[in-house]
Coordinates of C-alpha atoms in Angstrom, one line a residue:
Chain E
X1 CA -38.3 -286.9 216.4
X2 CA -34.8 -285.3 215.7
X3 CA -33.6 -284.3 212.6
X4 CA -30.9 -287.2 212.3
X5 CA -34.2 -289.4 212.5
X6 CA -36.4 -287.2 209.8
X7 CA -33.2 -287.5 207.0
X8 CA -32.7 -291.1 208.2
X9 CA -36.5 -292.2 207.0
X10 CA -36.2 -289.4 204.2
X11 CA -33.6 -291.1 202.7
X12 CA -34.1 -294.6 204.0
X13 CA -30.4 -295.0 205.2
X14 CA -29.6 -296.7 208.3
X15 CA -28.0 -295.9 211.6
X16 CA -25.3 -297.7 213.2
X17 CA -27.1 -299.1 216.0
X18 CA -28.2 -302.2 214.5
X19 CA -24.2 -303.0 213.9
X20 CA -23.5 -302.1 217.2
X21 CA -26.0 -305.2 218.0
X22 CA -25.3 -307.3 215.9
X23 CA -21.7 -307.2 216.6
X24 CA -22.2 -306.9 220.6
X25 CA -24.3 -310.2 220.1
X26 CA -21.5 -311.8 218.6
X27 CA -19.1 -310.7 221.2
X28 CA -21.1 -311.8 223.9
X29 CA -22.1 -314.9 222.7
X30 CA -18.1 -315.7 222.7
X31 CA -17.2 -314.0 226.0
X32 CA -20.2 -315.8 227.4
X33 CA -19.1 -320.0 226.4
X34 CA -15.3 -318.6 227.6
X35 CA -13.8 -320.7 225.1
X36 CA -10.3 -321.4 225.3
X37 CA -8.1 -321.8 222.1
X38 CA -8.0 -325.2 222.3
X39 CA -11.5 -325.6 222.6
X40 CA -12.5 -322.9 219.8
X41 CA -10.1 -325.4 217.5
X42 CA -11.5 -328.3 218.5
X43 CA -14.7 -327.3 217.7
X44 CA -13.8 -325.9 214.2
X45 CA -12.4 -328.9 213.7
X46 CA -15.3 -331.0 214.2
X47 CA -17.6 -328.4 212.2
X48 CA -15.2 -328.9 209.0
X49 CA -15.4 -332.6 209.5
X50 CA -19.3 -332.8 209.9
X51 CA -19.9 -330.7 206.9
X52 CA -17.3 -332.5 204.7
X53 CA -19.3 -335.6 205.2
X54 CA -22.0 -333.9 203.5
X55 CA -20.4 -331.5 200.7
X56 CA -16.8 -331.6 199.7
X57 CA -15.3 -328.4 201.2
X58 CA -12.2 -326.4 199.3
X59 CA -9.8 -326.5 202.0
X60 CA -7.8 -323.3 201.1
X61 CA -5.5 -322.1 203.7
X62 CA -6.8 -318.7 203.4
X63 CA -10.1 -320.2 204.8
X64 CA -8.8 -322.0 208.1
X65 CA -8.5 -320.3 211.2
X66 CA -5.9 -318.7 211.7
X67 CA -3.6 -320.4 214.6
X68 CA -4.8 -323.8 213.6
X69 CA -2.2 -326.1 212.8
Chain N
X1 CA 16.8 -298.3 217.7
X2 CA 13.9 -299.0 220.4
X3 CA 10.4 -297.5 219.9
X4 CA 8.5 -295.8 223.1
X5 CA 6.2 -297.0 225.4
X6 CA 2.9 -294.9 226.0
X7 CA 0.1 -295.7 228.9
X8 CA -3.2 -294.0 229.0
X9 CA -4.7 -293.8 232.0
X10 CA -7.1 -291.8 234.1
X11 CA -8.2 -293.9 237.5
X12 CA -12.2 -293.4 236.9
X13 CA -13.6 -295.5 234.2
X14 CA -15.6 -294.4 231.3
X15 CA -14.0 -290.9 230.2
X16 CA -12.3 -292.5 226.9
X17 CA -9.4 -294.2 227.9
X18 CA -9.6 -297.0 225.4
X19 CA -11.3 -294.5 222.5
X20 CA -8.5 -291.8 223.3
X21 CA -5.7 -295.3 223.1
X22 CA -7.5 -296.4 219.6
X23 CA -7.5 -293.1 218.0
X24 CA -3.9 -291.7 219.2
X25 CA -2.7 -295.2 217.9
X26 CA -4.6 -294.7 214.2
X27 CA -3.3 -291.1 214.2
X28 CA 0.3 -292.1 214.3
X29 CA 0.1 -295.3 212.0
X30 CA -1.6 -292.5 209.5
X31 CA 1.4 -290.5 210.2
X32 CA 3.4 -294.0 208.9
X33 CA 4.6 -295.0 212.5
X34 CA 4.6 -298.6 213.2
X35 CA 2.0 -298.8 216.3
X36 CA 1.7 -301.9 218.5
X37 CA -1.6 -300.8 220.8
X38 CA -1.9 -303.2 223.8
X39 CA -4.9 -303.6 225.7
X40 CA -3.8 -304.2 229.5
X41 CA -7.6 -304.3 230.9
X42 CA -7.6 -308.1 231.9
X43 CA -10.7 -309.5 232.0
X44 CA -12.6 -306.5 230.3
X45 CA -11.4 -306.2 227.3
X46 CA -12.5 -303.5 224.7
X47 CA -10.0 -302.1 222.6
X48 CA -10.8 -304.7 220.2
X49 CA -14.3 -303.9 219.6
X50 CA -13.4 -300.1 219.2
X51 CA -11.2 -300.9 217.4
X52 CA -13.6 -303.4 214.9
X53 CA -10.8 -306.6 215.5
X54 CA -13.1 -308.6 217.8
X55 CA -13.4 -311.3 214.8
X56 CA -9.7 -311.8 215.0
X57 CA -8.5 -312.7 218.1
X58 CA -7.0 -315.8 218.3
X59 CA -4.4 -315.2 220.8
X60 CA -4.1 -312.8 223.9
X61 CA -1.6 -311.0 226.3
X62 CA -1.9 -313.6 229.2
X63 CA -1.1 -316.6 226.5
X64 CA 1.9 -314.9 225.3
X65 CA 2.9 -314.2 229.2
X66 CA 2.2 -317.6 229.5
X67 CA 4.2 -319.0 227.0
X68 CA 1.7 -320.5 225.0
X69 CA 1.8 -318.4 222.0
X70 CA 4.2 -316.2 219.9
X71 CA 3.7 -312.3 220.7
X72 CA 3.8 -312.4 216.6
X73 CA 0.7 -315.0 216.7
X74 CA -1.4 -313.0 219.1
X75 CA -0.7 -309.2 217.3
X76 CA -4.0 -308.9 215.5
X77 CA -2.6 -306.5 212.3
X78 CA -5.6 -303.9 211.0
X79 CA -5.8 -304.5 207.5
X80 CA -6.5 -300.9 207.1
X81 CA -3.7 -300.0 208.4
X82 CA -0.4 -302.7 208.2
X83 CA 2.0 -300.6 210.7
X84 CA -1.0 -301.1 213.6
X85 CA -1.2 -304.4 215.4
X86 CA -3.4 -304.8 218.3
X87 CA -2.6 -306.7 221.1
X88 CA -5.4 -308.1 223.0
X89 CA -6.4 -308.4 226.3
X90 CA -8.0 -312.0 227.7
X91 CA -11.1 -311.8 228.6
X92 CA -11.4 -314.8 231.2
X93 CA -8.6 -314.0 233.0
X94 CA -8.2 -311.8 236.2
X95 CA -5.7 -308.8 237.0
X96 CA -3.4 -310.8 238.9
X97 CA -2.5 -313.3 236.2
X98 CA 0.7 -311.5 235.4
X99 CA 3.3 -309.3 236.8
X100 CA 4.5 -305.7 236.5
X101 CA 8.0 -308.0 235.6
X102 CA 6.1 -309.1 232.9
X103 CA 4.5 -306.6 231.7
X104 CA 7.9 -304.7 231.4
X105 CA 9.4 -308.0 229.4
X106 CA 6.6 -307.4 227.1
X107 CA 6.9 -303.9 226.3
X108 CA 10.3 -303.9 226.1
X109 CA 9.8 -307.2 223.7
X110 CA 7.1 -304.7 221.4
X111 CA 9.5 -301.8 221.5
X112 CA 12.1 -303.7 219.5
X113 CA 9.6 -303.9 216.3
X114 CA 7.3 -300.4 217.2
X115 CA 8.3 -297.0 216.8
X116 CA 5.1 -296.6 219.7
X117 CA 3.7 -298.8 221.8
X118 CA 0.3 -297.1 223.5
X119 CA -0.6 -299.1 226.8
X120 CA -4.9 -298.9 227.6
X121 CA -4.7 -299.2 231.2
X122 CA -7.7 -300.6 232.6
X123 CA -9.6 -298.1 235.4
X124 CA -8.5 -297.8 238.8
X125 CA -4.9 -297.5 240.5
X126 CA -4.7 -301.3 242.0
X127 CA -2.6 -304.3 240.1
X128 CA -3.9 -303.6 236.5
X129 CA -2.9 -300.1 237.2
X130 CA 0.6 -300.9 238.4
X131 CA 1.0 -303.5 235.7
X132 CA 0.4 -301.1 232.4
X133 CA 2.3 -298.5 233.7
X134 CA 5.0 -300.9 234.5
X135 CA 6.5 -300.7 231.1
X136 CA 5.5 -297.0 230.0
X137 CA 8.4 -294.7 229.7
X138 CA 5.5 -292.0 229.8
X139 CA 1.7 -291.3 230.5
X140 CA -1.1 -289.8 229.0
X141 CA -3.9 -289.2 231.6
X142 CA -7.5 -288.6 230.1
X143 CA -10.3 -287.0 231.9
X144 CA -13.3 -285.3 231.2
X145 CA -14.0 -281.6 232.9
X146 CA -16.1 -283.3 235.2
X147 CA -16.2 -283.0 239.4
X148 CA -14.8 -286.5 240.1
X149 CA -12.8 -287.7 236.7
X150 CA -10.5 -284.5 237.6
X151 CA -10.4 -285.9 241.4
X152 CA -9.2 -289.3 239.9
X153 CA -7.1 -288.0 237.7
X154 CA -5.4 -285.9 240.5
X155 CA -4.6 -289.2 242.5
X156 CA -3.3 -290.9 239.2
X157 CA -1.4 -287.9 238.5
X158 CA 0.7 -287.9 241.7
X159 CA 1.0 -291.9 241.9
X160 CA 2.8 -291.0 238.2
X161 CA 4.8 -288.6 239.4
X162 CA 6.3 -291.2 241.7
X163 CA 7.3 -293.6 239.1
X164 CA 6.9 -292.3 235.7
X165 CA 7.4 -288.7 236.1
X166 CA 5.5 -286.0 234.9
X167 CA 2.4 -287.3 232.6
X168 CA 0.5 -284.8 229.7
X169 CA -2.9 -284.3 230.1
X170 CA -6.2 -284.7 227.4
X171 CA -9.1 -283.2 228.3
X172 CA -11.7 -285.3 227.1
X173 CA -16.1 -284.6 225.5
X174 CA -15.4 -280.5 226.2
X175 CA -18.8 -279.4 225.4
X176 CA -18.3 -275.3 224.6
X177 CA -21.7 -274.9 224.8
X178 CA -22.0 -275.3 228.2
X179 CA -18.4 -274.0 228.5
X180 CA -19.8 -270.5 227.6
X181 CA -22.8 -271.1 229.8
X182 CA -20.2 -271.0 232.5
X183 CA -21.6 -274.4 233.4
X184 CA -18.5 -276.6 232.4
X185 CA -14.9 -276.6 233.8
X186 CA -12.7 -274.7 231.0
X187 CA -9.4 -275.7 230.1
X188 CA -7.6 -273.5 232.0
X189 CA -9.9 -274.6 235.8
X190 CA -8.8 -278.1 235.1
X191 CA -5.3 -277.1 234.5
X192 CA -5.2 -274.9 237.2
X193 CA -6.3 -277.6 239.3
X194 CA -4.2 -280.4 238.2
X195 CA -0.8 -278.6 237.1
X196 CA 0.2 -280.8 234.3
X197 CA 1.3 -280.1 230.9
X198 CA -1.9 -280.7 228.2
X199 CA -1.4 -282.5 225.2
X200 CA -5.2 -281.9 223.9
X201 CA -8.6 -281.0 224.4
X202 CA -11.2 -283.4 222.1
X203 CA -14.9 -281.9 222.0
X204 CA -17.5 -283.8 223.0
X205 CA -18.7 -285.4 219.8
X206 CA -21.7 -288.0 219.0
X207 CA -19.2 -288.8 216.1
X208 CA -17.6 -290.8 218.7
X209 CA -20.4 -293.2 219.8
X210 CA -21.0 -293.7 216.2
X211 CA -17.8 -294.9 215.7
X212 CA -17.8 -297.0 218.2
X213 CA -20.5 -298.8 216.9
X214 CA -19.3 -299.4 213.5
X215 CA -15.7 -300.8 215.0
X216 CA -14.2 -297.4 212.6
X217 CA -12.9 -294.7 215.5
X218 CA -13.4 -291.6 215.0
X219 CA -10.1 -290.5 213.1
X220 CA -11.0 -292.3 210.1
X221 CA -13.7 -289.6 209.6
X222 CA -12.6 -286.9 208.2
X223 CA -15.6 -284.7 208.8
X224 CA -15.4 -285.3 212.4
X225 CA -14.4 -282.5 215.4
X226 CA -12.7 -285.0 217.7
X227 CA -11.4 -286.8 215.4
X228 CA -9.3 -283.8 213.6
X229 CA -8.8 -283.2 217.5
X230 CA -6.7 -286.6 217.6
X231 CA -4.9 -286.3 214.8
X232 CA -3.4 -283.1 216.3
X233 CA -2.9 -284.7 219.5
X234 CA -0.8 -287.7 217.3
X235 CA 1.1 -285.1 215.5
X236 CA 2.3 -283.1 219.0
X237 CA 3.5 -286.7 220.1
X238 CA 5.4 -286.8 216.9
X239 CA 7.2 -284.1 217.9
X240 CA 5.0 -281.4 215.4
X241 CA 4.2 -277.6 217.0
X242 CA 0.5 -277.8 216.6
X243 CA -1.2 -275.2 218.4
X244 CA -4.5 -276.0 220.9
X245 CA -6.9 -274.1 219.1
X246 CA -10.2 -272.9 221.3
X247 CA -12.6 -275.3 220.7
X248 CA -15.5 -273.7 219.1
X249 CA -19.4 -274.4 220.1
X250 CA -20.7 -277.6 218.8
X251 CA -22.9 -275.1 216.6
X252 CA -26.6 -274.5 217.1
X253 CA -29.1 -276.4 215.1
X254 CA -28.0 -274.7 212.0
X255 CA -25.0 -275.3 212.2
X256 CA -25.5 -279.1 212.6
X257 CA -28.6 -279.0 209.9
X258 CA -26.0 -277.7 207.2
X259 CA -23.5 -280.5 208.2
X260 CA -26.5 -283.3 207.8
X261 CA -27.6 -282.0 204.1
X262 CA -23.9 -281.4 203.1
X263 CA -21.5 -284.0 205.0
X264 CA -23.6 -286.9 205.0

C-alpha cells in the first residue's frame, strides 16, 4: 500500500480515478452511437416532448442545448 | 493585427502532445492572451477531455470545413478562462475529410480574433500531419528522452525544416532521478542529437495523470512541478527571458511525504 493510499483511507478523501470513469463512460457511450448533430437534436427534442406530457417543464433558454434552434 | 499560429507535434504518439497543447494554451490565456486551441486529430479526438469540455461540444472542425456551422458556433469557450476557446476535433470522421487548403483558411480565419492559435497535431507525419502544420507559422515538437520518441522527433524535425523552418523543442516526463543514475537521456544528449533550439523541459510528474482525469491540466495547480514548468514555457513564447532551470530530483520519499501532509 503506498502512502497516497494510507492518507487517502486516513482521511477518507477520494482519488480522481472514479472521475476519470465516470467521465470516460460518458464519452464513450457518445463516441460509441456516433451521433450526428442532427440526430443528437432530434433526440433532445423528443426527450423534452415526452417528459412535458407528464410534468410541465420551464423552458428557459439557458436550459436548451446549445445549437438548437 | 493578426495573432500566430502554433502546431505541436512530435511523430510518435503518446509523449504529451495534446497535454503539452492544453497547458501552453492555459498558460498564455493566464497570461491574458486570447487562445483559440484546435484539435487537428480527426477521428481521435482528445483535447477536449484534457481539457474537461467534452460536455460541450456541439460543433466540430470538419462541420465548420463543411459549411454547416459558424467557426463561432463550434468554439467551445472555457468558462474558467473567457480568452480560451477550444476548437474540436470530429470524432467520426477520417484524416482525409479536409485539406491542408483548408486547414490554412481556418487558421488564418482564427488568427483574425486570437493573439495564438496552438494546433494539436495528431501522431504521425501522413495527411493529419501535413494538414495541422499547414497553417502553423511555427512548431513546437515534444518528445520524451526516450530511444524512439527522439528518432521520431528527428524525422519530424527535418520534414519542418522543409516547410516551416526551424521548430523549438520541449523535452517532455524528465525523470532526474534516473537522470543522475545516468540511466536517462539529459538535456543536453537529446540536444546534441537533434540540434534544435529548446523551449522547455517538464519533469515527469503523476500531477499530470491526475489532471487528466479531473478534465483540470496541470497548470491550474499551483503546487505542481510540470505545471510551474509550463507556465515558464508560456511566458518564453511571450517573448519573457525565463531561464531553464536544472530540473531537480523528483525528491525521495521525504521529500514527497512532506508535500502529502502539507500541500494536500
Amino acid at each position: 500500500m503506498s502512502w497516497g493510499t494510507i492518507v487517502q483511507r486516513l482521511f477518507g478523501t477520494k482519488g480522481s480515478k472514479d472521475e476519470a470513469k465516470g467521465r470516460l463512460q460518458i464519452v464513450l457511450a457518445y463516441d460509441r452511437l456516433g451521433l450526428s448533430v442532427e440526430q443528437i437534436e432530434a433526440l433532445h427534442k423528443d426527450i423534452l416532448e415526452t417528459i412535458s406530457r407528464h410534468i410541465s417543464i420551464d423552458t428557459d433558454p439557458g436550459l436548451t442545448l446549445k445549437g438548437k434552434k | 493585427m493578426s495573432g500566430h499560429a502554433i502546431v505541436i507535434t512530435s511523430g510518435k504518439g503518446g509523449v504529451g502532445k495534446t497535454t503539452t497543447t492544453a497547458n501552453i494554451g492555459l498558460g498564455l490565456a493566464k497570461h491574458g492572451r486570447k487562445v483559440a486551441l484546435v484539435d487537428a486529430d480527426i477521428g481521435l479526438r482528445n483535447l477536449d477531455i484534457i481539457m474537461g469540455l467534452e460536455n460541450r461540444i456541439v460543433y466540430h472542425l470538419v462541420d465548420v470545413v463543411r459549411g454547416r456551422c459558424q467557426l463561432r458556433q463550434a468554439l467551445v469557450k472555457d468558462k474558467r478562462f473567457p480568452h480560451l476557446s477550444m476548437l474540436p476535433a470530429s470524432q467520426i470522421d477520417q484524416k482525409e475529410s479536409i485539406t491542408p487548403e483548408q486547414m490554412r483558411d481556418l487558421t488564418t480565419q482564427l488568427k483574425e480574433s486570437f493573439d495564438f492559435v496552438l494546433i494539436d497535431c495528431p501522431a504521425g507525419i501522413e495527411q493529419g500531419f501535413r494538414n495541422a502544420v499547414a497553417g502553423a507559422d511555427e512548431a513546437i515538437v515534444v518528445t520524451t528522452p526516450d530511444v524512439s520518441p527522439v528518432r521520431d522527433a528527428d524525422r519530424v524535425i527535418g520534414l519542418l525544416q522543409q516547410s516551416l523552418g526551424e521548430p523549438q523543442l520541449i523535452i517532455n516526463r524528465m525523470d532526474m532521478d534516473m537522470v543522475k543514475r545516468g540511466e536517462m537521456l539529459n538535456q543536453q544528449d537529446v540536444l546534441d542529437i537533434l540540434a534544435v533550439r529548446l523551449l522547455g523541459l517538464v519533469p515527469d510528474d503523476e500531477e499530470v495523470i491526475i489532471a487528466g482525469n479531473r478534465g483540470t491540466p496541470v497548470i491550474l495547480n499551483d503546487h505542481s512541478r510540470s505545471g510551474k514548468a509550463y507556465d515558464r514555457i508560456a511566458r518564453r513564447l511571450l517573448g519573457e527571458d525565463v531561464p531553464i532551470p536544472e530540473l531537480d530530483g523528483t525528491g525521495g520519499r521525504m521529500h514527497r511525504l512532506g508535500k502529502m501532509f502539507f500541500w494536500r
